Amino acid sequence: MSQVRFKSVKELEEYRRSLQSASGFPRLISISSASCGRASGALKIASAFEKSIKEFGLNEKVKLKLTGCHGFCQFEPDAIIFPEKYFYPNLRPEHVPLIVEETILEGKMIPELAFKDEANQKVYLTVDELPFYRKQLRWLMDFHLDLDPTSLDDYFRHEGFKALGSVLSSNKPEEILNIISASGLRGRGGAGFPTGLKWRLAREAKADKRYLICNGDEGDPGAYMDRGLLESNPFSVVEGMIIGAYAVGAEKGFVYIRQEYPLAIERVEQAIEKAREAGFLGEDILGSGFSFDLELVRGAGAFVSGEETALIASIEGRRAFPRQRPPFPVVRGLWEKPTVINNVETWANVPLIIRQGPTWFSRVGTEKSKGTKIFSLVGQVRYTGLVEVPFGLTLGEVINEVGGGPKNGKKIKAVQTGGPSGGCIPASMFNLPVDYESLNQAGSIIGSGGMIVLDESTCLVDMALYFLNFASLESCGKCAVCRIGTRQMVRILKKISSGEGEISDLERLEKLGWTMQKGSLCGLGRTAANPVLSALGYFRAEFEKHIVDKECPALVCQKLIAYEIEPEKCANCQLCLKACPYGAIRVGTDGAPVINQELCTRCGVCYSTCPPQFSAIRKVSWKSLEQNDDKRPGGN
Amino acid sequence: MKNLGNKISIVEKILQTLPGERRYLVHFLHLVQQATGYIPEEILPAAARHFSVSPSEIFGVVTFYSAFSLKPHCQHEIVVCQGTACHVRGSGAIMEEFSRWLGVKPGEENLEKNVLLKPVNCLGCCAIGPVVVVDGQLQAKVDLKEVKRIAEKLTGESEKRE
Ligand SMILES: Cc1cc2nc3c(=O)[nH]c(=O)nc-3n(C[C@H](O)[C@H](O)[C@H](O)COP(=O)(O)O)c2cc1C
Ligand code: FES
């Protein structure tokens, strides 16, 4: 149970030994219970297990754990049963008594409830067999499978605070700087700056005070690596920061988390409090004479606040406006003092590097990108979730092997990486290794780890418009180049997507993009045009199709498509007729429903309402409509 | 509904727990937003004195961040994720459909139906999108055809309560 304040490394290690010798449970049921799991009903599954365990009188035999995110979020709620690591996907409460009876009591997996690959009907029983997990290298995320994120004791059992103990008892700060540099660790938040060097610059800056910041703003919409880490293993971030503070000579640190992540905030708040009670934060940590404390700061909803100078302004209680760099935060940061700001995943890697040594760490990866990287693999791919892979795996391996390849028989055409600051990379280049330099050369970035797979049902004009719209809404407005540039680009892209673009618009987009890259104050504006420029580079023909033929090949851009009912498939159930919000579907002369194109706004409700066994409504290019007389369908 | 005087006294109590340093301003606004549901403009002078900044500075901070609102919000809230992962799975059409059913633009509220329709950049549940949060309850893999049911259930409920 909650121990007292540790006064020395020796006390800590003795305590750890006492924990490890205490007899454990023969079985463990682990339920993926981060925000995503909870949204899918993980807590209901947990209480069903609790009830069933009691009914079978198994309280002494099995431990039930609510862990963080297992990563295979698409198949949540899921349970993993140890020691075999049996994997039960998509659980429902009624499955639970059966699992307790068969698997917990008898040790047998129930194949009917196991993971089945729809493509070949193959059944996979354990986590280690699953293709989704097999190609991963889960240095950080393996903890998420069996660690209780709210328990300090459980963190101790997973070697928690061992790295801190060894640092405080046997290393000088200088040595830590050398270890981190030698490991080759680079920032996981976007730019990939060498972490050891960043720390050294802050240590060497002359000052009476230094600060640390953990950047948990995770502004990239469509990515959630940091939420996963903060909810699943908050102590590792806290431990990483204490080690960093010792190396840099900082006395105070801040963990900045976006307010859209309430569970992450709760977890980190708890972790800080428990770490303080146990003597890992505060005065004279583990009797070493070194003092450091942490505070949590909640973001308030602004993408730009993830940019380091804006984030600093936000912590100071001001509007999150970025400022000109240099001076960089390592020289002049929070309250003008040298400040090291690192991403959540960067901090989480620190205890691992200390425990395993820099050579162990740097043996994995490519020449300049070392270790592993967590990606949020989402979009039009079969398996979506959080994945951790070694740098150097190819894009194709991540998307087709870990991600299981294309969905619904469609063809994958590109992957978007790096979010609003990144770009798309066409499928023809999927043999590129995933590392900072390769993706840069391809016109994109690793960014913080967003990987959104796009298939032929996504339109690159629509994607470009989406990102520019995002950038223009999130532009803080301080510099005119970004404020006006993003708006102009949105205007032009809207024109193109509604079939009113001109060929010269493409050049205009490129010029605007170039100006923004050169002239913007901060990274937001400098990178905002990347999604457009990379799409124009690789998929120019798609833009031209919108402009010249006034057609959207992916059938996404609303103004260029139409819906049609195929009479031979229609069963005349009339669900679409009732569902159409605009009264655009009427019964035709032959008694079957038809769409009045004048009234149709192409909202798509009928398309999603038509029962799948009929699939009688299809999306078509407006040009293919029979009554087409070069006028687009009506509506707004 | 608590009256304004009541709110001001709540806010004063919150102020007393916080040091008069500027860095607690955003935290203070979070606490007020939580306690009263919005940031009443009337409290700006007291807060300004406490943190030694001008009321207009605080106004600037309040309006900069999307977490704060100067108006009380409705009883119900529908949040539709507009993040990239949700976008490629059709969240744009879902937002439009909500917008039509509720008769408001994204970011606006329907006072009669007592519901606010809010876009959000990402909720970090990108693998199970499109994601919609209805009165704090996160719903995964929402389909366009479910919008009507969600909207009607919510607004129907609010009518019953009145
Ligand atoms: C517009 C903008 C948004 C950013 N958002 C984030 C973010 O959400 N999380 C993050 O860690 N870094 C973000 N960054 C990068 C940070 O400025 C900074 O480089 C990073 O936190 C440094 O940490 P690292 O060296 O560990 O990567 C953003 C940068 C820009 C320009
Ligand atoms: S994109 Fe919708 S939850 Fe992340």
Coordinates of N, CA and C in Angstrom, one line a residue, chain A residues 36 39 73-74 221-224 227 252 254 258-259 261 295 298-302 314-321 335 378-380 384-385 407 452 454 458 462-463 466-467 470 474 558 581-582 603-605 608, chain B residues 21-27 30-31 34 57 60-61 63-68 82-89 93 96-97 100-101 118 120-128 138-141 143-146 148:
Chain A
C36 N -10.5 6.2 -25.1 CA -11.1 5.5 -26.2 C -11.8 4.2 -25.8
A39 N -15.0 5.1 -24.1 CA -16.1 5.5 -25.0 C -16.7 4.3 -25.6
C73 N -7.4 0.3 -30.7 CA -8.6 1.0 -30.3 C -9.9 0.7 -31.1
Q74 N -9.7 0.3 -32.3 CA -10.8 0.0 -33.1 C -11.6 -1.2 -32.6
P221 N -4.9 17.6 -35.2 CA -6.2 16.9 -35.1 C -6.2 15.6 -35.8
G222 N -6.4 14.5 -35.1 CA -6.4 13.2 -35.8 C -5.2 12.4 -35.2
A223 N -4.7 12.9 -34.1 CA -3.5 12.1 -33.6 C -3.7 12.1 -32.1
Y224 N -3.3 11.0 -31.4 CA -3.5 10.9 -30.0 C -2.4 10.1 -29.2
R227 N -1.9 11.6 -25.6 CA -3.0 11.2 -24.7 C -2.8 9.8 -24.3
K252 N 11.9 23.8 -11.4 CA 10.5 23.7 -11.5 C 10.1 23.3 -12.9
F254 N 6.6 22.3 -15.7 CA 5.2 22.4 -15.9 C 4.8 21.3 -16.9
R258 N -3.7 19.7 -23.0 CA -4.9 20.3 -23.6 C -6.2 20.0 -22.8
Q259 N -7.1 20.9 -22.7 CA -8.3 20.7 -21.9 C -9.2 19.6 -22.5
Y261 N -8.6 16.8 -23.0 CA -8.2 15.5 -22.4 C -8.4 15.4 -20.9
E295 N 4.1 21.1 -11.8 CA 2.8 21.6 -11.7 C 2.1 21.3 -13.0
R298 N -3.5 23.5 -17.5 CA -4.5 23.0 -18.4 C -4.6 24.0 -19.6
G299 N -4.5 23.5 -20.8 CA -4.6 24.4 -22.0 C -6.1 24.8 -22.1
A300 N -6.3 25.8 -23.0 CA -7.7 26.3 -23.0 C -8.2 26.4 -24.5
G301 N -7.7 25.4 -25.3 CA -8.3 25.3 -26.6 C -7.8 26.3 -27.6
A302 N -6.6 26.1 -28.1 CA -6.0 26.9 -29.2 C -4.9 26.1 -29.8
S314 N 1.2 31.1 -22.8 CA 0.0 30.6 -22.2 C 0.2 30.3 -20.7
I315 N 1.3 29.6 -20.4 CA 1.6 29.3 -19.0 C 1.8 30.6 -18.2
E316 N 2.3 31.6 -18.8 CA 2.5 32.9 -18.1 C 1.1 33.6 -17.8
G317 N 0.1 33.0 -18.4 CA -1.3 33.6 -18.2 C -1.6 34.6 -19.2
R318 N -1.0 34.6 -20.4 CA -1.3 35.5 -21.5 C -1.9 34.7 -22.6
R319 N -2.4 35.5 -23.6 CA -2.9 34.9 -24.8 C -1.7 34.1 -25.5
A320 N -2.0 33.0 -26.1 CA -1.0 32.1 -26.6 C -0.5 32.7 -28.0
F321 N 0.2 33.8 -28.0 CA 0.8 34.4 -29.2 C 2.2 33.9 -29.3
W335 N 9.2 33.2 -18.1 CA 9.7 34.4 -17.3 C 11.1 34.7 -17.6
V378 N -4.6 6.0 -38.4 CA -6.1 6.1 -38.6 C -6.5 6.4 -40.0
G379 N -7.7 6.6 -40.2 CA -8.2 6.8 -41.6 C -8.7 5.6 -42.3
Q380 N -8.4 5.5 -43.6 CA -9.0 4.4 -44.4 C -8.1 3.2 -44.5
T384 N -7.0 0.3 -37.1 CA -6.6 1.6 -36.7 C -6.3 1.6 -35.2
G385 N -5.4 2.5 -34.8 CA -5.1 2.5 -33.4 C -3.7 3.2 -33.2
K407 N -9.1 -1.0 -46.9 CA -10.4 -1.3 -46.3 C -11.4 -1.5 -47.4
I452 N -2.5 9.4 -41.3 CA -3.9 9.2 -41.7 C -3.9 8.7 -43.1
L454 N -5.2 7.5 -46.6 CA -6.3 8.0 -47.5 C -6.4 7.0 -48.7
T458 N -11.0 9.4 -50.8 CA -10.7 10.7 -50.3 C -10.2 11.6 -51.4
D462 N -10.2 18.2 -51.3 CA -10.9 18.4 -50.1 C -10.0 18.3 -48.9
M463 N -9.0 17.4 -48.9 CA -8.0 17.4 -47.8 C -7.3 18.7 -47.7
Y466 N -9.5 21.2 -46.2 CA -9.7 20.9 -44.8 C -8.5 21.5 -44.0
F467 N -7.3 21.2 -44.4 CA -6.2 21.6 -43.6 C -6.0 23.2 -43.6
F470 N -8.5 24.7 -41.4 CA -8.0 24.5 -40.0 C -7.0 25.6 -39.7
E474 N -7.2 28.6 -36.9 CA -6.3 28.6 -35.8 C -5.2 29.6 -35.8
Q558 N -18.9 18.2 -52.7 CA -20.3 18.1 -52.7 C -20.9 18.8 -54.0
P581 N -34.1 15.0 -45.7 CA -34.5 16.2 -45.0 C -35.0 17.3 -45.9
Y582 N -34.8 17.2 -47.2 CA -35.2 18.3 -48.1 C -36.4 17.9 -48.9
C603 N -26.6 16.0 -49.3 CA -26.2 15.9 -47.9 C -25.8 14.4 -47.6
G604 N -26.3 13.5 -48.4 CA -25.8 12.1 -48.2 C -26.7 11.3 -47.3
V605 N -27.7 11.8 -46.7 CA -28.5 11.1 -45.7 C -29.2 9.9 -46.4
S608 N -26.7 7.0 -46.7 CA -26.4 6.3 -45.5 C -27.6 5.5 -45.0
Chain B
E21 N -0.8 36.2 -8.8 CA 0.2 36.2 -9.9 C -0.5 36.0 -11.2
R22 N 0.0 36.6 -12.2 CA -0.7 36.6 -13.5 C -0.8 35.1 -14.0
R23 N 0.2 34.3 -13.7 CA 0.2 32.9 -14.2 C -1.0 32.1 -13.8
Y24 N -1.7 32.6 -12.8 CA -2.9 31.8 -12.3 C -4.2 32.3 -13.0
L25 N -4.0 33.3 -14.0 CA -5.2 33.8 -14.6 C -6.0 32.8 -15.4
V26 N -5.3 32.0 -16.2 CA -6.0 31.0 -17.1 C -6.6 30.0 -16.2
H27 N -5.9 29.6 -15.2 CA -6.4 28.6 -14.2 C -7.7 29.1 -13.6
H30 N -10.6 28.9 -15.9 CA -11.1 27.5 -16.0 C -12.0 27.3 -14.8
L31 N -11.6 27.7 -13.6 CA -12.4 27.5 -12.4 C -13.7 28.2 -12.5
Q34 N -16.0 26.5 -15.0 CA -16.5 25.3 -14.5 C -17.7 25.6 -13.5
E57 N -7.1 43.4 -20.8 CA -6.2 42.2 -21.0 C -6.9 40.9 -20.7
G60 N -9.2 40.0 -23.4 CA -8.4 39.5 -24.5 C -8.1 38.0 -24.3
V61 N -7.7 37.6 -23.1 CA -7.4 36.2 -22.8 C -8.7 35.3 -23.0
T63 N -11.4 35.9 -24.7 CA -11.9 35.7 -26.1 C -10.9 34.9 -26.9
F64 N -9.6 34.9 -26.5 CA -8.6 34.1 -27.3 C -8.9 32.6 -27.3
Y65 N -9.1 32.1 -26.1 CA -9.2 30.7 -25.9 C -10.6 30.2 -26.1
S66 N -10.8 29.1 -26.8 CA -12.1 28.6 -27.1 C -12.8 27.9 -25.9
A67 N -12.0 27.7 -24.8 CA -12.6 27.1 -23.7 C -13.5 28.0 -22.9
F68 N -13.3 29.3 -23.1 CA -14.1 30.3 -22.3 C -15.1 31.0 -23.1
Q82 N -14.2 17.6 -35.5 CA -13.9 18.0 -36.9 C -12.4 17.7 -37.2
G83 N -11.8 16.8 -36.4 CA -10.4 16.5 -36.6 C -10.2 15.7 -37.9
T84 N -9.0 15.6 -38.3 CA -8.7 15.0 -39.6 C -9.2 13.6 -39.8
A85 N -9.0 12.7 -38.7 CA -9.4 11.3 -38.8 C -10.9 11.2 -38.9
C86 N -11.6 12.1 -38.2 CA -13.1 12.1 -38.3 C -13.5 12.7 -39.6
H87 N -12.8 13.7 -40.1 CA -13.2 14.3 -41.3 C -13.2 13.3 -42.5
V88 N -12.1 12.5 -42.6 CA -12.0 11.5 -43.7 C -13.1 10.4 -43.5
R89 N -13.7 10.3 -42.4 CA -14.8 9.4 -42.2 C -16.1 10.1 -42.2
A93 N -20.2 16.0 -43.0 CA -21.6 15.8 -43.3 C -22.4 15.7 -42.0
E96 N -23.1 19.0 -40.6 CA -24.1 19.7 -41.4 C -25.5 19.3 -41.1
E97 N -25.6 18.0 -40.8 CA -26.9 17.4 -40.5 C -27.4 17.8 -39.2
R100 N -28.5 21.3 -39.4 CA -29.8 21.5 -40.0 C -30.9 21.1 -39.1
W101 N -30.7 20.0 -38.4 CA -31.8 19.5 -37.4 C -32.0 20.5 -36.3
K118 N -21.3 22.3 -31.0 CA -20.0 22.8 -30.9 C -19.0 22.0 -31.8
V120 N -15.2 20.6 -32.5 CA -13.9 20.5 -31.7 C -12.9 19.9 -32.7
N121 N -11.6 20.3 -32.4 CA -10.6 19.9 -33.4 C -10.2 18.4 -33.3
C122 N -10.3 17.9 -32.1 CA -9.9 16.4 -32.0 C -10.1 16.1 -30.5
L123 N -10.7 14.9 -30.3 CA -10.9 14.4 -28.9 C -9.9 13.3 -28.6
G124 N -9.0 13.0 -29.5 CA -8.1 12.0 -29.2 C -8.6 10.6 -29.2
C125 N -9.8 10.4 -29.9 CA -10.3 9.0 -30.1 C -10.4 8.7 -31.5
C126 N -9.4 9.1 -32.3 CA -9.4 9.1 -33.7 C -9.6 7.8 -34.4
A127 N -9.3 6.7 -33.6 CA -9.4 5.4 -34.3 C -10.8 4.9 -34.3
I128 N -11.7 5.6 -33.6 CA -13.1 5.1 -33.5 C -14.0 6.2 -34.0
L138 N -19.4 10.3 -24.8 CA -18.7 10.2 -26.1 C -19.3 9.0 -26.9
Q139 N -19.7 9.3 -28.1 CA -20.2 8.2 -28.9 C -19.3 8.0 -30.1
A140 N -19.0 6.7 -30.3 CA -18.0 6.4 -31.4 C -18.7 5.9 -32.6
K141 N -18.0 6.0 -33.7 CA -18.4 5.5 -35.0 C -19.9 5.9 -35.4
D143 N -22.9 7.3 -37.4 CA -23.3 7.3 -38.8 C -24.2 8.5 -39.0
L144 N -24.1 8.9 -40.3 CA -25.0 10.1 -40.7 C -26.5 9.8 -40.3
K145 N -26.9 8.6 -40.5 CA -28.3 8.4 -40.3 C -28.7 8.4 -38.8
E146 N -27.8 8.4 -37.9 CA -28.1 8.4 -36.5 C -28.3 9.9 -36.0
K148 N -30.4 12.3 -36.7 CA -31.7 12.6 -36.4 C -32.2 12.1 -35.0

